[in-house]
PDB file of C-alpha atoms in Angstrom:
ATOM      1  CA  UNK A1097      47.229 -61.792 -21.989  1.00 83.00           C
ATOM      2  CA  UNK A1098      47.227 -62.417 -18.590  1.00 89.00           C
ATOM      3  CA  UNK A1099      43.616 -62.024 -16.720  1.00 90.00           C
ATOM      4  CA  UNK A1100      43.695 -61.850 -12.725  1.00 90.00           C
ATOM      5  CA  UNK A1101      40.538 -61.573 -10.373  1.00 91.00           C
ATOM      6  CA  UNK A1102      40.824 -60.465  -7.085  1.00 88.00           C
ATOM      7  CA  UNK A1103      38.171 -60.558  -4.872  1.00 87.00           C
ATOM      8  CA  UNK A1104      37.643 -59.751  -1.101  1.00 83.00           C
ATOM      9  CA  UNK A1105      34.806 -59.232   1.200  1.00 81.00           C
ATOM     10  CA  UNK A1106      32.168 -61.736   0.401  1.00 81.00           C
ATOM     11  CA  UNK A1107      28.505 -60.500   0.244  1.00 79.00           C
ATOM     12  CA  UNK A1108      27.205 -63.409   2.198  1.00 74.00           C
ATOM     13  CA  UNK A1109      29.933 -65.956   3.910  1.00 68.00           C
ATOM     14  CA  UNK A1110      26.638 -68.855   4.157  1.00 58.00           C
ATOM     15  CA  UNK A1111      26.351 -68.808   0.367  1.00 60.00           C
ATOM     16  CA  UNK A1112      29.733 -69.495   0.143  1.00 58.00           C
ATOM     17  CA  UNK A1113      29.791 -72.914  -1.716  1.00 59.00           C
ATOM     18  CA  UNK A1114      32.725 -74.917  -2.966  1.00 65.00           C
ATOM     19  CA  UNK A1115      33.200 -74.023  -6.709  1.00 74.00           C
ATOM     20  CA  UNK A1116      34.525 -76.088  -9.453  1.00 82.00           C
ATOM     21  CA  UNK A1117      37.233 -73.559 -10.797  1.00 86.00           C
ATOM     22  CA  UNK A1118      37.381 -74.204 -14.521  1.00 86.00           C
ATOM     23  CA  UNK A1119      40.730 -75.674 -15.956  1.00 85.00           C
ATOM     24  CA  UNK A1120      42.429 -72.685 -17.262  1.00 87.00           C
ATOM     25  CA  UNK A1121      41.929 -70.694 -14.120  1.00 90.00           C
ATOM     26  CA  UNK A1122      44.678 -71.016 -11.117  1.00 90.00           C
ATOM     27  CA  UNK A1123      44.391 -69.976  -7.398  1.00 89.00           C
ATOM     28  CA  UNK A1124      47.394 -67.938  -7.218  1.00 87.00           C
ATOM     29  CA  UNK A1125      46.418 -66.516  -3.238  1.00 86.00           C
ATOM     30  CA  UNK A1126      43.572 -67.640  -0.874  1.00 85.00           C
ATOM     31  CA  UNK A1127      43.662 -66.126   2.561  1.00 81.00           C
ATOM     32  CA  UNK A1128      40.323 -68.504   4.245  1.00 77.00           C
ATOM     33  CA  UNK A1129      40.300 -66.194   7.339  1.00 76.00           C
ATOM     34  CA  UNK A1130      39.169 -62.955   5.357  1.00 73.00           C
ATOM     35  CA  UNK A1131      38.182 -64.754   2.245  1.00 76.00           C
ATOM     36  CA  UNK A1132      40.510 -63.120   0.071  1.00 83.00           C
ATOM     37  CA  UNK A1133      41.323 -64.881  -3.417  1.00 86.00           C
ATOM     38  CA  UNK A1134      43.437 -64.254  -6.205  1.00 87.00           C
ATOM     39  CA  UNK A1135      42.858 -66.406  -9.755  1.00 88.00           C
ATOM     40  CA  UNK A1136      44.758 -66.168 -13.050  1.00 88.00           C
ATOM     41  CA  UNK A1137      44.157 -67.313 -16.461  1.00 89.00           C
ATOM     42  CA  UNK A1138      46.013 -66.711 -19.425  1.00 87.00           C
ATOM     43  CA  UNK A1139      44.287 -66.444 -22.480  1.00 78.00           C
ATOM     44  CA  UNK A1140      45.820 -67.286 -26.055  1.00 70.00           C
ATOM     45  CA  UNK A1141      44.182 -66.821 -29.310  1.00 63.00           C
ATOM     46  CA  UNK A1142      43.929 -71.087 -29.065  1.00 62.00           C
ATOM     47  CA  UNK A1143      41.941 -70.847 -25.920  1.00 64.00           C
ATOM     48  CA  UNK A1144      38.611 -70.341 -25.274  1.00 68.00           C
ATOM     49  CA  UNK A1145      37.172 -67.449 -22.789  1.00 75.00           C
ATOM     50  CA  UNK A1146      35.264 -70.233 -20.661  1.00 77.00           C
ATOM     51  CA  UNK A1147      37.398 -68.253 -17.651  1.00 84.00           C
ATOM     52  CA  UNK A1148      34.958 -65.291 -18.176  1.00 84.00           C
ATOM     53  CA  UNK A1149      31.566 -67.042 -16.976  1.00 86.00           C
ATOM     54  CA  UNK A1150      33.426 -67.941 -13.922  1.00 87.00           C
ATOM     55  CA  UNK A1151      35.027 -64.498 -13.376  1.00 88.00           C
ATOM     56  CA  UNK A1152      31.845 -62.973 -13.800  1.00 87.00           C
ATOM     57  CA  UNK A1153      30.465 -65.430 -11.457  1.00 87.00           C
ATOM     58  CA  UNK A1154      32.686 -64.351  -8.489  1.00 87.00           C
ATOM     59  CA  UNK A1155      32.631 -60.537  -9.632  1.00 85.00           C
ATOM     60  CA  UNK A1156      29.147 -60.802  -8.312  1.00 85.00           C
ATOM     61  CA  UNK A1157      29.552 -62.799  -5.428  1.00 85.00           C
ATOM     62  CA  UNK A1158      32.400 -60.342  -3.861  1.00 85.00           C
ATOM     63  CA  UNK A1159      32.135 -56.487  -2.113  1.00 83.00           C
ATOM     64  CA  UNK A1160      35.693 -55.896  -3.241  1.00 84.00           C
ATOM     65  CA  UNK A1161      36.460 -56.933  -6.911  1.00 87.00           C
ATOM     66  CA  UNK A1162      38.797 -56.073  -9.832  1.00 88.00           C
ATOM     67  CA  UNK A1163      39.793 -57.608 -13.158  1.00 90.00           C
ATOM     68  CA  UNK A1164      43.424 -56.895 -14.236  1.00 90.00           C
ATOM     69  CA  UNK A1165      44.461 -57.641 -17.859  1.00 89.00           C
ATOM     70  CA  UNK A1166      48.254 -57.513 -18.091  1.00 88.00           C
ATOM     71  CA  UNK A1167      50.571 -58.515 -20.783  1.00 82.00           C
ATOM     72  CA  UNK A1168      52.942 -60.003 -18.386  1.00 85.00           C
ATOM     73  CA  UNK A1169      52.739 -61.774 -15.103  1.00 85.00           C
ATOM     74  CA  UNK A1170      52.412 -60.217 -11.929  1.00 84.00           C
ATOM     75  CA  UNK A1171      54.242 -61.181  -8.717  1.00 80.00           C
ATOM     76  CA  UNK A1172      51.622 -61.805  -6.371  1.00 76.00           C
ATOM     77  CA  UNK A1173      51.750 -61.857  -2.489  1.00 70.00           C
ATOM     78  CA  UNK A1174      49.357 -60.657   0.433  1.00 67.00           C
ATOM     79  CA  UNK A1175      50.071 -56.897  -0.059  1.00 71.00           C
ATOM     80  CA  UNK A1176      48.500 -57.285  -3.220  1.00 73.00           C
ATOM     81  CA  UNK A1177      45.019 -56.499  -2.079  1.00 68.00           C
ATOM     82  CA  UNK A1178      45.989 -53.574  -0.436  1.00 71.00           C
ATOM     83  CA  UNK A1179      46.875 -51.674  -3.314  1.00 77.00           C
ATOM     84  CA  UNK A1180      45.144 -48.650  -5.533  1.00 82.00           C
ATOM     85  CA  UNK A1181      44.745 -49.302  -8.694  1.00 83.00           C
ATOM     86  CA  UNK A1182      47.028 -46.675  -9.665  1.00 88.00           C
ATOM     87  CA  UNK A1183      49.831 -49.035  -7.775  1.00 84.00           C
ATOM     88  CA  UNK A1184      48.368 -51.738  -9.948  1.00 81.00           C
ATOM     89  CA  UNK A1185      48.543 -49.933 -12.929  1.00 86.00           C
ATOM     90  CA  UNK A1186      52.222 -48.325 -12.359  1.00 86.00           C
ATOM     91  CA  UNK A1187      53.786 -51.679 -11.440  1.00 80.00           C
ATOM     92  CA  UNK A1188      52.076 -53.644 -14.156  1.00 83.00           C
ATOM     93  CA  UNK A1189      51.398 -52.458 -18.190  1.00 87.00           C
ATOM     94  CA  UNK A1190      47.895 -53.120 -17.322  1.00 89.00           C
ATOM     95  CA  UNK A1191      44.212 -52.238 -17.206  1.00 90.00           C
ATOM     96  CA  UNK A1192      41.767 -52.683 -14.422  1.00 90.00           C
ATOM     97  CA  UNK A1193      38.295 -52.991 -13.805  1.00 89.00           C
ATOM     98  CA  UNK A1194      36.786 -52.769 -10.468  1.00 89.00           C
ATOM     99  CA  UNK A1195      33.697 -51.808  -8.623  1.00 83.00           C
ATOM    100  CA  UNK A1196      32.923 -48.361  -7.094  1.00 70.00           C
ATOM    101  CA  UNK A1197      31.087 -47.888  -3.563  1.00 67.00           C
ATOM    102  CA  UNK A1198      27.886 -48.654  -5.726  1.00 67.00           C
ATOM    103  CA  UNK A1199      27.905 -52.148  -7.185  1.00 64.00           C
ATOM    104  CA  UNK A1200      26.457 -50.592 -10.344  1.00 71.00           C
ATOM    105  CA  UNK A1201      29.676 -48.502 -11.297  1.00 80.00           C
ATOM    106  CA  UNK A1202      32.364 -50.131 -12.513  1.00 84.00           C
ATOM    107  CA  UNK A1203      35.791 -48.081 -13.018  1.00 85.00           C
ATOM    108  CA  UNK A1204      38.566 -48.567 -15.113  1.00 85.00           C
ATOM    109  CA  UNK A1205      42.210 -47.657 -14.926  1.00 87.00           C
ATOM    110  CA  UNK A1206      45.105 -48.290 -16.985  1.00 88.00           C
ATOM    111  CA  UNK A1207      48.539 -47.816 -17.081  1.00 89.00           C
ATOM    112  CA  UNK A1208      49.809 -44.345 -18.339  1.00 85.00           C
ATOM    113  CA  UNK A1209      51.586 -46.152 -21.617  1.00 86.00           C
ATOM    114  CA  UNK A1210      48.254 -47.586 -22.709  1.00 82.00           C
ATOM    115  CA  UNK A1211      45.953 -46.277 -24.627  1.00 78.00           C
ATOM    116  CA  UNK A1212      42.173 -46.883 -25.118  1.00 70.00           C
ATOM    117  CA  UNK A1213      41.146 -47.429 -28.154  1.00 67.00           C
ATOM    118  CA  UNK A1214      39.676 -44.428 -29.954  1.00 68.00           C
ATOM    119  CA  UNK A1215      36.125 -44.799 -29.765  1.00 63.00           C
ATOM    120  CA  UNK A1216      35.391 -41.908 -31.782  1.00 66.00           C
ATOM    121  CA  UNK A1217      37.051 -43.651 -35.045  1.00 67.00           C
ATOM    122  CA  UNK A1218      35.241 -46.916 -34.191  1.00 61.00           C
ATOM    123  CA  UNK A1219      31.253 -44.955 -34.224  1.00 64.00           C
ATOM    124  CA  UNK A1220      31.991 -43.329 -37.127  1.00 71.00           C
ATOM    125  CA  UNK A1221      34.069 -46.435 -39.297  1.00 65.00           C
ATOM    126  CA  UNK A1222      31.974 -46.679 -42.677  1.00 67.00           C
ATOM    127  CA  UNK A1223      33.446 -49.820 -44.876  1.00 62.00           C
ATOM    128  CA  UNK A1224      32.843 -49.484 -48.127  1.00 66.00           C
ATOM    129  CA  UNK A1225      32.776 -53.011 -50.424  1.00 61.00           C
ATOM    130  CA  UNK A1226      35.690 -52.597 -53.746  1.00 58.00           C
ATOM    131  CA  UNK A1227      34.377 -54.537 -56.617  1.00 55.00           C
ATOM    132  CA  UNK A1228      37.783 -56.219 -56.563  1.00 51.00           C
TER     133      UNK A1228
END
């Protein structure tokens, strides 16, 4: 699974500090003029999820942020920032999480070919122990 974090429009440039980027995170694109960045991390079952702490920290510092989960690696270029969530999910088999106009709203989009888990079946799941 490939995790991408797309950030732009930092809330307070004076607060931007040199961050220690975790080993399992790489910067695929960085534009210092606009403070745009794209981070990437690959997750395999043997890896830990320590990159999520870093992603969450970045999520809180930028006005425009999107986290994309994709099975395939995504081709990155400077126009990547100017796409709508539908463009991301149409071009790549992926889920996307992004901030709305208000910080308290997180939107979720997905490719048409993907399905959300059936929440009702999870909620009503009642396992029983067998005597085997």
